[in-house]
């Protein structure tokens, strides 16, 4: 599972949260100063300083954010970012003071960038309600996926009305960070070798290996359905006989 995140560099801001409305306004070019984000960061005085934008954004990362904003009933007209598929990670390795960018979460983790949380208001105890783009928040949102097994593939769509599933050993689910999208694997060859590679990748995911590559593991139900789809036609391995 991958996510689209807003990352930032501002030495006077220890942690940043941004409401869906403000995030849409930033993408539309209507928010241009850090001071405008003060209502989304209760208890903090934001600097009166211009926001600079890295204009190149990963296509899927930006789409995941705008799709999420549509779920939040926020109309967005992008006037700031130019999208490209899989931009060079080097574009974001040295953000300047006051600068923000929209990147895949795996980029943010790899480079140690600071991601903004989504501000969703205050709770009954006057504490901010935040959807954080960490493993817990991303995995929580992925349990809201509705799976569709059609033909030879598996696809997912996010249903924001579905209650997220709490992680094993917990009674409550983290607040879901819903600007997510699947890392797709397309099998484009009729031979068995690509299918075997696909099955191997899904097995690695269950063992945590893909998570170590800065992706968040997919939900078990999606993984199993994907394994069934990709394993069609593959022989079942036989265990080595023992004495």
Short mmCIF file of N, CA and C in Angstrom, two decimals, residues 84-217:
data_model
loop_
_atom_site.label_atom_id
_atom_site.label_comp_id
_atom_site.label_asym_id
_atom_site.label_seq_id
_atom_site.Cartn_x
_atom_site.Cartn_y
_atom_site.Cartn_z
N UNK A 84 3.88 13.94 -12.92
CA UNK A 84 4.69 13.07 -13.75
C UNK A 84 4.74 11.70 -13.09
N UNK A 85 4.86 10.66 -13.87
CA UNK A 85 4.92 9.32 -13.33
C UNK A 85 6.32 9.04 -12.77
N UNK A 86 6.37 8.65 -11.52
CA UNK A 86 7.61 8.25 -10.85
C UNK A 86 8.72 9.29 -11.02
N UNK A 87 8.52 10.50 -10.50
CA UNK A 87 9.58 11.51 -10.60
C UNK A 87 10.82 11.09 -9.83
N UNK A 88 11.95 11.65 -10.18
CA UNK A 88 13.20 11.33 -9.49
C UNK A 88 13.09 11.71 -8.02
N UNK A 89 13.50 10.80 -7.14
CA UNK A 89 13.45 11.08 -5.70
C UNK A 89 14.40 12.20 -5.33
N UNK A 90 15.40 12.45 -6.17
CA UNK A 90 16.37 13.51 -5.89
C UNK A 90 15.73 14.89 -5.88
N UNK A 91 14.57 15.04 -6.51
CA UNK A 91 13.88 16.34 -6.52
C UNK A 91 13.52 16.80 -5.11
N UNK A 92 13.40 15.85 -4.19
CA UNK A 92 12.87 16.17 -2.86
C UNK A 92 13.90 15.93 -1.76
N UNK A 93 15.13 15.65 -2.13
CA UNK A 93 16.14 15.27 -1.14
C UNK A 93 16.62 16.46 -0.32
N UNK A 94 16.44 17.68 -0.80
CA UNK A 94 16.92 18.86 -0.07
C UNK A 94 15.89 19.97 -0.18
N UNK A 95 14.77 19.82 0.54
CA UNK A 95 13.75 20.88 0.53
C UNK A 95 14.32 22.15 1.16
N UNK A 96 13.93 23.27 0.59
CA UNK A 96 14.38 24.56 1.11
C UNK A 96 13.45 25.05 2.22
N UNK A 97 13.91 26.02 2.98
CA UNK A 97 13.11 26.59 4.06
C UNK A 97 11.78 27.11 3.53
N UNK A 98 10.70 26.68 4.18
CA UNK A 98 9.36 27.13 3.78
C UNK A 98 8.76 26.37 2.63
N UNK A 99 9.39 25.28 2.22
CA UNK A 99 8.96 24.56 1.01
C UNK A 99 8.10 23.35 1.35
N UNK A 100 7.17 23.04 0.45
CA UNK A 100 6.33 21.85 0.58
C UNK A 100 6.36 21.09 -0.74
N UNK A 101 6.00 19.81 -0.67
CA UNK A 101 5.94 18.97 -1.86
C UNK A 101 4.92 17.87 -1.62
N UNK A 102 4.39 17.31 -2.70
CA UNK A 102 3.52 16.14 -2.62
C UNK A 102 4.27 14.96 -3.21
N UNK A 103 4.45 13.92 -2.39
CA UNK A 103 5.27 12.78 -2.78
C UNK A 103 4.60 11.48 -2.33
N UNK A 104 5.00 10.34 -2.91
CA UNK A 104 4.60 9.06 -2.34
C UNK A 104 5.19 8.90 -0.94
N UNK A 105 4.45 8.25 -0.06
CA UNK A 105 4.93 8.07 1.30
C UNK A 105 6.28 7.34 1.34
N UNK A 106 6.51 6.40 0.42
CA UNK A 106 7.78 5.69 0.40
C UNK A 106 8.95 6.64 0.16
N UNK A 107 8.74 7.70 -0.64
CA UNK A 107 9.77 8.72 -0.82
C UNK A 107 10.05 9.42 0.51
N UNK A 108 8.95 9.80 1.21
CA UNK A 108 9.09 10.53 2.46
C UNK A 108 9.86 9.70 3.49
N UNK A 109 9.55 8.40 3.57
CA UNK A 109 10.23 7.54 4.54
C UNK A 109 11.70 7.38 4.16
N UNK A 110 11.97 7.15 2.88
CA UNK A 110 13.34 6.95 2.42
C UNK A 110 14.22 8.16 2.72
N UNK A 111 13.67 9.37 2.50
CA UNK A 111 14.45 10.59 2.65
C UNK A 111 14.34 11.19 4.05
N UNK A 112 13.50 10.62 4.91
CA UNK A 112 13.33 11.17 6.25
C UNK A 112 12.64 12.52 6.24
N UNK A 113 11.71 12.72 5.30
CA UNK A 113 10.99 13.99 5.22
C UNK A 113 9.85 14.03 6.23
N UNK A 114 9.41 15.24 6.56
CA UNK A 114 8.34 15.42 7.54
C UNK A 114 6.99 15.47 6.84
N UNK A 115 6.10 14.50 7.10
CA UNK A 115 4.78 14.52 6.47
C UNK A 115 3.76 15.27 7.33
N UNK A 116 2.82 15.91 6.67
CA UNK A 116 1.74 16.60 7.39
C UNK A 116 0.62 15.62 7.69
N UNK A 117 0.04 15.74 8.87
CA UNK A 117 -1.15 14.96 9.23
C UNK A 117 -2.40 15.69 8.75
N UNK A 118 -3.48 14.96 8.58
CA UNK A 118 -4.75 15.56 8.19
C UNK A 118 -5.51 15.94 9.46
N UNK A 119 -5.84 17.23 9.58
CA UNK A 119 -6.56 17.74 10.74
C UNK A 119 -8.06 17.60 10.51
N UNK A 120 -8.73 16.90 11.43
CA UNK A 120 -10.15 16.60 11.27
C UNK A 120 -11.01 17.18 12.38
N UNK A 121 -10.48 18.21 13.04
CA UNK A 121 -11.23 18.88 14.09
C UNK A 121 -10.74 18.50 15.48
N UNK A 122 -11.57 18.84 16.50
CA UNK A 122 -11.22 18.59 17.89
C UNK A 122 -12.18 17.58 18.49
N UNK A 123 -11.66 16.76 19.42
CA UNK A 123 -12.53 15.79 20.08
C UNK A 123 -13.17 16.41 21.31
N UNK A 124 -13.90 15.60 22.09
CA UNK A 124 -14.63 16.11 23.25
C UNK A 124 -13.70 16.66 24.32
N UNK A 125 -12.44 16.20 24.31
CA UNK A 125 -11.47 16.66 25.31
C UNK A 125 -10.61 17.79 24.77
N UNK A 126 -11.04 18.38 23.65
CA UNK A 126 -10.33 19.50 23.03
C UNK A 126 -8.91 19.14 22.59
N UNK A 127 -8.76 17.89 22.15
CA UNK A 127 -7.50 17.46 21.53
C UNK A 127 -7.72 17.32 20.03
N UNK A 128 -6.72 17.65 19.22
CA UNK A 128 -6.91 17.56 17.77
C UNK A 128 -7.08 16.12 17.30
N UNK A 129 -7.97 15.92 16.36
CA UNK A 129 -8.18 14.62 15.72
C UNK A 129 -7.34 14.61 14.45
N UNK A 130 -6.35 13.72 14.39
CA UNK A 130 -5.39 13.73 13.29
C UNK A 130 -5.33 12.36 12.61
N UNK A 131 -5.36 12.38 11.29
CA UNK A 131 -5.07 11.18 10.50
C UNK A 131 -3.62 11.27 10.06
N UNK A 132 -2.80 10.39 10.60
CA UNK A 132 -1.36 10.50 10.41
C UNK A 132 -0.91 9.49 9.34
N UNK A 133 -0.08 9.93 8.39
CA UNK A 133 0.40 9.01 7.33
C UNK A 133 1.55 8.14 7.79
N UNK A 134 1.32 7.39 8.88
CA UNK A 134 2.30 6.41 9.32
C UNK A 134 1.76 5.02 9.01
N UNK A 135 2.50 3.98 9.38
CA UNK A 135 2.07 2.62 9.06
C UNK A 135 0.69 2.33 9.65
N UNK A 136 0.46 2.77 10.89
CA UNK A 136 -0.82 2.49 11.55
C UNK A 136 -1.98 3.16 10.81
N UNK A 137 -1.82 4.44 10.46
CA UNK A 137 -2.89 5.16 9.79
C UNK A 137 -3.16 4.65 8.39
N UNK A 138 -2.10 4.31 7.65
CA UNK A 138 -2.25 3.80 6.28
C UNK A 138 -2.88 2.41 6.30
N UNK A 139 -2.42 1.54 7.20
CA UNK A 139 -3.00 0.21 7.30
C UNK A 139 -4.46 0.27 7.72
N UNK A 140 -4.79 1.19 8.61
CA UNK A 140 -6.18 1.35 9.04
C UNK A 140 -7.07 1.70 7.85
N UNK A 141 -6.61 2.61 7.00
CA UNK A 141 -7.39 2.98 5.82
C UNK A 141 -7.51 1.83 4.83
N UNK A 142 -6.46 1.01 4.74
CA UNK A 142 -6.50 -0.09 3.77
C UNK A 142 -7.54 -1.14 4.16
N UNK A 143 -7.93 -1.19 5.44
CA UNK A 143 -9.01 -2.11 5.84
C UNK A 143 -10.37 -1.59 5.41
N UNK A 144 -10.42 -0.35 4.89
CA UNK A 144 -11.67 0.20 4.35
C UNK A 144 -11.80 -0.06 2.85
N UNK A 145 -10.83 -0.73 2.28
CA UNK A 145 -10.91 -1.08 0.86
C UNK A 145 -12.02 -2.10 0.63
N UNK A 146 -12.73 -1.92 -0.45
CA UNK A 146 -13.67 -2.92 -0.95
C UNK A 146 -12.98 -3.62 -2.11
N UNK A 147 -12.90 -4.93 -2.04
CA UNK A 147 -12.14 -5.70 -3.03
C UNK A 147 -13.05 -6.21 -4.13
N UNK A 148 -12.53 -6.19 -5.34
CA UNK A 148 -13.26 -6.71 -6.48
C UNK A 148 -12.35 -7.66 -7.25
N UNK A 149 -12.72 -8.92 -7.31
CA UNK A 149 -11.98 -9.91 -8.08
C UNK A 149 -12.70 -10.11 -9.40
N UNK A 150 -12.17 -9.50 -10.43
CA UNK A 150 -12.81 -9.55 -11.74
C UNK A 150 -11.82 -10.11 -12.75
N UNK A 151 -12.27 -11.11 -13.54
CA UNK A 151 -11.40 -11.69 -14.54
C UNK A 151 -10.20 -12.33 -13.88
N UNK A 152 -9.01 -11.92 -14.32
CA UNK A 152 -7.78 -12.50 -13.79
C UNK A 152 -7.07 -11.57 -12.80
N UNK A 153 -7.75 -10.50 -12.39
CA UNK A 153 -7.09 -9.54 -11.52
C UNK A 153 -7.89 -9.22 -10.27
N UNK A 154 -7.29 -8.43 -9.41
CA UNK A 154 -7.92 -7.96 -8.18
C UNK A 154 -7.77 -6.45 -8.12
N UNK A 155 -8.86 -5.74 -7.85
CA UNK A 155 -8.80 -4.30 -7.71
C UNK A 155 -9.47 -3.90 -6.40
N UNK A 156 -9.20 -2.67 -5.94
CA UNK A 156 -9.75 -2.19 -4.68
C UNK A 156 -10.23 -0.76 -4.83
N UNK A 157 -11.28 -0.43 -4.08
CA UNK A 157 -11.76 0.95 -3.97
C UNK A 157 -12.03 1.23 -2.50
N UNK A 158 -11.82 2.47 -2.09
CA UNK A 158 -11.97 2.82 -0.69
C UNK A 158 -13.40 3.23 -0.38
N UNK A 159 -13.95 2.66 0.67
CA UNK A 159 -15.30 2.99 1.14
C UNK A 159 -15.16 3.71 2.48
N UNK A 160 -15.29 5.05 2.51
CA UNK A 160 -15.07 5.78 3.77
C UNK A 160 -16.11 5.50 4.83
N UNK A 161 -17.26 4.89 4.45
CA UNK A 161 -18.30 4.58 5.43
C UNK A 161 -18.04 3.25 6.15
N UNK A 162 -17.08 2.48 5.65
CA UNK A 162 -16.76 1.19 6.27
C UNK A 162 -15.90 1.41 7.51
N UNK A 163 -16.26 0.79 8.61
CA UNK A 163 -15.48 0.92 9.83
C UNK A 163 -14.12 0.25 9.64
N UNK A 164 -13.04 0.97 9.96
CA UNK A 164 -11.72 0.34 9.84
C UNK A 164 -11.57 -0.79 10.86
N UNK A 165 -10.80 -1.79 10.50
CA UNK A 165 -10.59 -2.94 11.36
C UNK A 165 -9.46 -2.66 12.35
N UNK A 166 -9.70 -2.85 13.64
CA UNK A 166 -8.61 -2.65 14.61
C UNK A 166 -7.49 -3.66 14.38
N UNK A 167 -6.27 -3.28 14.63
CA UNK A 167 -5.16 -4.25 14.50
C UNK A 167 -5.29 -5.34 15.55
N UNK A 168 -4.65 -6.46 15.28
CA UNK A 168 -4.71 -7.59 16.20
C UNK A 168 -4.22 -7.19 17.59
N UNK A 169 -5.02 -7.54 18.60
CA UNK A 169 -4.66 -7.21 19.97
C UNK A 169 -5.18 -5.87 20.45
N UNK A 170 -5.93 -5.16 19.59
CA UNK A 170 -6.46 -3.85 19.96
C UNK A 170 -7.97 -3.82 19.74
N UNK A 171 -8.65 -3.00 20.55
CA UNK A 171 -10.10 -2.87 20.42
C UNK A 171 -10.50 -1.71 19.53
N UNK A 172 -9.59 -0.81 19.26
CA UNK A 172 -9.91 0.37 18.45
C UNK A 172 -8.93 0.48 17.28
N UNK A 173 -9.42 1.01 16.18
CA UNK A 173 -8.59 1.20 14.99
C UNK A 173 -8.02 2.62 14.99
N UNK A 174 -6.78 2.79 14.56
CA UNK A 174 -6.25 4.14 14.41
C UNK A 174 -7.08 4.94 13.40
N UNK A 175 -7.05 6.25 13.53
CA UNK A 175 -7.75 7.10 12.57
C UNK A 175 -7.15 6.84 11.18
N UNK A 176 -7.97 6.43 10.21
CA UNK A 176 -7.40 6.05 8.90
C UNK A 176 -6.90 7.26 8.10
N UNK A 177 -5.72 7.12 7.54
CA UNK A 177 -5.20 8.10 6.58
C UNK A 177 -5.60 7.60 5.20
N UNK A 178 -6.60 8.26 4.60
CA UNK A 178 -7.31 7.69 3.47
C UNK A 178 -6.78 8.07 2.08
N UNK A 179 -5.73 8.86 2.01
CA UNK A 179 -5.14 9.19 0.70
C UNK A 179 -4.18 8.09 0.29
N UNK A 180 -4.72 6.89 0.05
CA UNK A 180 -3.89 5.72 -0.23
C UNK A 180 -4.21 5.15 -1.60
N UNK A 181 -3.30 4.33 -2.09
CA UNK A 181 -3.52 3.63 -3.36
C UNK A 181 -2.66 2.37 -3.38
N UNK A 182 -3.08 1.35 -4.14
CA UNK A 182 -2.30 0.11 -4.17
C UNK A 182 -1.11 0.23 -5.11
N UNK A 183 -0.04 -0.43 -4.75
CA UNK A 183 1.09 -0.61 -5.66
C UNK A 183 0.73 -1.79 -6.55
N UNK A 184 0.45 -1.52 -7.80
CA UNK A 184 -0.06 -2.55 -8.70
C UNK A 184 1.06 -3.37 -9.33
N UNK A 185 0.79 -4.66 -9.46
CA UNK A 185 1.67 -5.56 -10.20
C UNK A 185 0.88 -6.10 -11.38
N UNK A 186 1.34 -5.83 -12.58
CA UNK A 186 0.66 -6.30 -13.79
C UNK A 186 1.46 -7.44 -14.41
N UNK A 187 0.79 -8.56 -14.63
CA UNK A 187 1.44 -9.71 -15.27
C UNK A 187 1.17 -9.60 -16.77
N UNK A 188 2.20 -9.34 -17.53
CA UNK A 188 2.03 -9.00 -18.95
C UNK A 188 2.62 -10.05 -19.88
N UNK A 189 2.73 -11.28 -19.42
CA UNK A 189 3.32 -12.31 -20.25
C UNK A 189 2.56 -13.60 -20.01
N UNK A 190 2.33 -14.37 -21.06
CA UNK A 190 1.54 -15.59 -20.93
C UNK A 190 2.32 -16.75 -20.31
N UNK A 191 3.64 -16.59 -20.16
CA UNK A 191 4.43 -17.68 -19.56
C UNK A 191 4.21 -17.72 -18.06
N UNK A 192 4.68 -18.78 -17.42
CA UNK A 192 4.47 -18.96 -15.99
C UNK A 192 5.46 -18.16 -15.14
N UNK A 193 6.60 -17.78 -15.72
CA UNK A 193 7.63 -17.13 -14.92
C UNK A 193 7.15 -15.82 -14.27
N UNK A 194 6.52 -14.89 -15.03
CA UNK A 194 6.05 -13.67 -14.37
C UNK A 194 5.02 -13.94 -13.28
N UNK A 195 4.16 -14.95 -13.48
CA UNK A 195 3.18 -15.29 -12.46
C UNK A 195 3.88 -15.82 -11.19
N UNK A 196 4.94 -16.60 -11.40
CA UNK A 196 5.70 -17.11 -10.25
C UNK A 196 6.36 -15.96 -9.49
N UNK A 197 6.87 -14.97 -10.22
CA UNK A 197 7.47 -13.80 -9.58
C UNK A 197 6.42 -13.04 -8.78
N UNK A 198 5.22 -12.89 -9.38
CA UNK A 198 4.13 -12.22 -8.68
C UNK A 198 3.77 -12.93 -7.39
N UNK A 199 3.69 -14.24 -7.44
CA UNK A 199 3.38 -15.01 -6.23
C UNK A 199 4.48 -14.85 -5.19
N UNK A 200 5.73 -14.83 -5.64
CA UNK A 200 6.85 -14.67 -4.72
C UNK A 200 6.77 -13.31 -4.01
N UNK A 201 6.43 -12.25 -4.76
CA UNK A 201 6.31 -10.92 -4.16
C UNK A 201 5.22 -10.89 -3.10
N UNK A 202 4.09 -11.53 -3.38
CA UNK A 202 3.00 -11.55 -2.42
C UNK A 202 3.39 -12.33 -1.17
N UNK A 203 4.19 -13.37 -1.34
CA UNK A 203 4.67 -14.12 -0.17
C UNK A 203 5.63 -13.25 0.64
N UNK A 204 6.48 -12.48 -0.03
CA UNK A 204 7.37 -11.57 0.68
C UNK A 204 6.57 -10.56 1.49
N UNK A 205 5.45 -10.11 0.92
CA UNK A 205 4.63 -9.12 1.61
C UNK A 205 4.13 -9.68 2.94
N UNK A 206 3.72 -10.95 2.94
CA UNK A 206 3.22 -11.55 4.17
C UNK A 206 4.32 -11.70 5.21
N UNK A 207 5.56 -11.73 4.76
CA UNK A 207 6.70 -11.88 5.67
C UNK A 207 7.32 -10.54 6.07
N UNK A 208 6.71 -9.45 5.63
CA UNK A 208 7.19 -8.14 6.02
C UNK A 208 8.32 -7.58 5.18
N UNK A 209 8.74 -8.28 4.15
CA UNK A 209 9.89 -7.84 3.36
C UNK A 209 9.58 -6.57 2.57
N UNK A 210 8.35 -6.47 2.03
CA UNK A 210 8.01 -5.27 1.26
C UNK A 210 7.86 -4.07 2.18
N UNK A 211 7.37 -4.32 3.41
CA UNK A 211 7.29 -3.23 4.37
C UNK A 211 8.66 -2.65 4.69
N UNK A 212 9.66 -3.50 4.66
CA UNK A 212 11.03 -3.04 4.88
C UNK A 212 11.52 -2.18 3.72
N UNK A 213 10.80 -2.22 2.60
CA UNK A 213 11.14 -1.38 1.44
C UNK A 213 10.32 -0.11 1.43
N UNK A 214 9.75 0.26 2.61
CA UNK A 214 9.00 1.50 2.81
C UNK A 214 7.61 1.49 2.20
N UNK A 215 7.09 0.31 1.85
CA UNK A 215 5.68 0.16 1.54
C UNK A 215 4.98 -0.41 2.77
N UNK A 216 3.69 -0.16 2.87
CA UNK A 216 2.88 -0.73 3.94
C UNK A 216 2.24 -2.02 3.44
N UNK A 217 2.32 -3.11 4.18
CA UNK A 217 1.75 -4.39 3.71
C UNK A 217 0.25 -4.27 3.42
#
